[in-house]
GROMACS .gro file of C-alpha atoms in nm:
model
  157
    1MET     CA    1   0.759  -0.560  -1.815
    2THR     CA    2   0.807  -0.911  -1.672
    3GLY     CA    3   0.798  -0.774  -1.316
    4ALA     CA    4   0.475  -0.585  -1.386
    5LYS     CA    5   0.319  -0.894  -1.550
    6THR     CA    6   0.416  -1.108  -1.250
    7ALA     CA    7   0.277  -0.838  -1.017
    8VAL     CA    8  -0.050  -0.837  -1.211
    9GLU     CA    9  -0.076  -1.215  -1.176
   10TRP     CA   10  -0.003  -1.197  -0.803
   11LEU     CA   11  -0.257  -0.921  -0.738
   12ALA     CA   12  -0.528  -1.072  -0.960
   13SER     CA   13  -0.487  -1.412  -0.789
   14VAL     CA   14  -0.698  -1.284  -0.497
   15ALA     CA   15  -0.994  -1.191  -0.720
   16PRO     CA   16  -1.298  -1.422  -0.723
   17ASP     CA   17  -1.231  -1.473  -1.097
   18PRO     CA   18  -0.865  -1.382  -1.167
   19GLU     CA   19  -0.899  -1.412  -1.546
   20ALA     CA   20  -1.203  -1.182  -1.559
   21CYS     CA   21  -1.026  -0.945  -1.321
   22ARG     CA   22  -0.719  -0.920  -1.546
   23TRP     CA   23  -0.936  -0.873  -1.856
   24GLU     CA   24  -1.140  -0.590  -1.697
   25TRP     CA   25  -0.836  -0.431  -1.534
   26GLU     CA   26  -0.643  -0.411  -1.859
   27ARG     CA   27  -0.938  -0.243  -2.029
   28ASN     CA   28  -1.050  -0.010  -1.749
   29PRO     CA   29  -0.986   0.350  -1.864
   30LEU     CA   30  -0.891   0.447  -1.509
   31GLY     CA   31  -0.647   0.155  -1.483
   32VAL     CA   32  -0.786   0.040  -1.148
   33THR     CA   33  -0.979  -0.256  -1.010
   34LEU     CA   34  -1.130  -0.352  -0.676
   35LEU     CA   35  -0.954  -0.641  -0.505
   36PRO     CA   36  -1.042  -0.817  -0.181
   37ALA     CA   37  -0.800  -0.778   0.108
   38GLY     CA   38  -0.748  -1.051   0.365
   39SER     CA   39  -0.631  -1.355   0.170
   40ALA     CA   40  -0.287  -1.271   0.025
   41TRP     CA   41  -0.243  -0.941   0.209
   42ASP     CA   42  -0.401  -0.683   0.436
   43VAL     CA   43  -0.344  -0.310   0.406
   44LEU     CA   44  -0.260  -0.066   0.686
   45ILE     CA   45  -0.370   0.285   0.586
   46LEU     CA   46  -0.175   0.573   0.737
   47PRO     CA   47  -0.237   0.948   0.711
   48GLY     CA   48  -0.019   1.085   0.429
   49GLU     CA   49   0.231   1.284   0.636
   50LEU     CA   50   0.297   0.992   0.870
   51GLY     CA   51   0.297   0.749   0.577
   52TYR     CA   52   0.568   0.935   0.385
   53ALA     CA   53   0.782   0.970   0.698
   54THR     CA   54   0.732   0.600   0.775
   55LEU     CA   55   0.824   0.498   0.420
   56ASP     CA   56   1.139   0.712   0.452
   57VAL     CA   57   1.237   0.522   0.769
   58LEU     CA   58   1.159   0.184   0.609
   59THR     CA   59   1.367   0.254   0.299
   60ARG     CA   60   1.665   0.336   0.520
   61VAL     CA   61   1.655  -0.009   0.684
   62LEU     CA   62   1.523  -0.228   0.400
   63ASP     CA   63   1.637  -0.269   0.043
   64ARG     CA   64   1.272  -0.266  -0.055
   65PRO     CA   65   0.955  -0.267   0.155
   66GLY     CA   66   0.641  -0.443   0.041
   67PRO     CA   67   0.396  -0.269  -0.193
   68VAL     CA   68   0.276   0.078  -0.096
   69LEU     CA   69  -0.020   0.267  -0.244
   70VAL     CA   70  -0.099   0.637  -0.214
   71ASP     CA   71  -0.431   0.804  -0.293
   72PHE     CA   72  -0.490   1.122  -0.486
   73GLY     CA   73  -0.380   1.427  -0.294
   74ASP     CA   74  -0.139   1.208  -0.093
   75ALA     CA   75  -0.387   1.211   0.198
   76ARG     CA   76  -0.355   0.837   0.273
   77MET     CA   77  -0.092   0.571   0.217
   78GLY     CA   78  -0.154   0.195   0.222
   79PHE     CA   79   0.118  -0.051   0.323
   80PHE     CA   80   0.065  -0.413   0.217
   81VAL     CA   81   0.120  -0.643   0.516
   82PRO     CA   82   0.056  -1.015   0.583
   83PRO     CA   83  -0.307  -1.131   0.599
   84GLY     CA   84  -0.453  -1.124   0.949
   85THR     CA   85  -0.262  -0.809   1.048
   86ALA     CA   86  -0.576  -0.593   1.021
   87THR     CA   87  -0.760  -0.794   1.288
   88ARG     CA   88  -0.473  -0.762   1.534
   89TRP     CA   89  -0.376  -0.398   1.469
   90LEU     CA   90  -0.433  -0.160   1.760
   91GLY     CA   91  -0.269   0.160   1.631
   92THR     CA   92  -0.469   0.477   1.686
   93GLY     CA   93  -0.549   0.673   1.372
   94ILE     CA   94  -0.453   0.384   1.143
   95ARG     CA   95  -0.724   0.236   0.925
   96THR     CA   96  -0.709  -0.125   0.817
   97ALA     CA   97  -0.832  -0.331   0.523
   98GLY     CA   98  -0.850  -0.701   0.592
   99ALA     CA   99  -1.089  -0.990   0.537
  100GLY     CA  100  -1.427  -0.867   0.413
  101THR     CA  101  -1.295  -0.540   0.268
  102TRP     CA  102  -1.203  -0.437  -0.085
  103ILE     CA  103  -0.947  -0.182  -0.199
  104VAL     CA  104  -0.891   0.012  -0.521
  105VAL     CA  105  -0.572  -0.114  -0.683
  106PRO     CA  106  -0.403   0.047  -0.985
  107TYR     CA  107  -0.252  -0.164  -1.259
  108PRO     CA  108   0.120  -0.215  -1.182
  109GLY     CA  109   0.368  -0.059  -1.420
  110ARG     CA  110   0.118   0.186  -1.567
  111SER     CA  111   0.034   0.538  -1.462
  112SER     CA  112  -0.328   0.564  -1.356
  113PRO     CA  113  -0.552   0.866  -1.401
  114GLY     CA  114  -0.772   0.712  -1.129
  115GLY     CA  115  -0.601   0.899  -0.846
  116VAL     CA  116  -0.449   0.594  -0.674
  117ARG     CA  117  -0.089   0.513  -0.758
  118TRP     CA  118   0.194   0.285  -0.651
  119LEU     CA  119   0.479   0.441  -0.455
  120VAL     CA  120   0.636   0.097  -0.420
  121PRO     CA  121   0.480  -0.131  -0.681
  122PRO     CA  122   0.450  -0.503  -0.615
  123ASP     CA  123   0.722  -0.708  -0.781
  124GLY     CA  124   0.514  -1.025  -0.805
  125SER     CA  125   0.719  -1.212  -0.544
  126GLY     CA  126   0.450  -1.174  -0.277
  127MET     CA  127   0.685  -0.975  -0.054
  128LEU     CA  128   0.498  -0.779   0.214
  129THR     CA  129   0.609  -0.536   0.482
  130ASP     CA  130   0.663  -0.693   0.823
  131PRO     CA  131   0.403  -0.533   1.054
  132ALA     CA  132   0.640  -0.523   1.354
  133LEU     CA  133   0.900  -0.340   1.147
  134LEU     CA  134   0.630  -0.111   1.009
  135GLU     CA  135   0.517  -0.028   1.361
  136LEU     CA  136   0.873   0.055   1.470
  137ALA     CA  137   0.919   0.273   1.161
  138MET     CA  138   0.588   0.449   1.237
  139HIS     CA  139   0.703   0.526   1.593
  140GLU     CA  140   1.034   0.666   1.468
  141ALA     CA  141   0.856   0.867   1.199
  142ALA     CA  142   0.596   1.004   1.445
  143ALA     CA  143   0.873   1.107   1.686
  144ALA     CA  144   1.062   1.284   1.407
  145LEU     CA  145   0.744   1.462   1.294
  146ALA     CA  146   0.666   1.570   1.652
  147THR     CA  147   1.021   1.702   1.695
  148THR     CA  148   0.995   1.894   1.368
  149GLU     CA  149   0.659   2.044   1.472
  150ASN     CA  150   0.790   2.140   1.816
  151ASP     CA  151   1.104   2.297   1.666
  152GLY     CA  152   0.886   2.498   1.428
  153GLN     CA  153   0.667   2.622   1.714
  154ALA     CA  154   0.968   2.710   1.930
  155THR     CA  155   1.118   2.924   1.655
  156GLY     CA  156   0.787   3.076   1.554
  157GLY     CA  157   0.795   2.893   1.217
   0.00000   0.00000   0.00000
């Protein structure tokens, strides 16, 4: 539980009042809180299919990527990246959360009935996914998905 406690501290540190944030978060029946992006991290939000394929590529080249969230229904996946990434990101079809935006964040180490869950929970170290590596992984994942789709169409599948 030490890792989860450290992760809670790291995430709550971006809240306007970290102590109040932790108190509310621990008591919220949905196990979620709203946290501001843009100071300790930004979030790049990928469509689910591309997100899962990208995470697969990342986990083949990294021991552990930075934190990754997924929403209910697996429709969108959020990769935590260094602050400032959102303002510089040019990828088509990729949403960003940076300075001035807030995201729903589940409590680390606990399952949340709130629909948002951690695929890769934060470990409290502050480790984030390198945006250049994320972009390369997205390109590889998109190419693999396109090949799979084209193969399926060619065989009538």
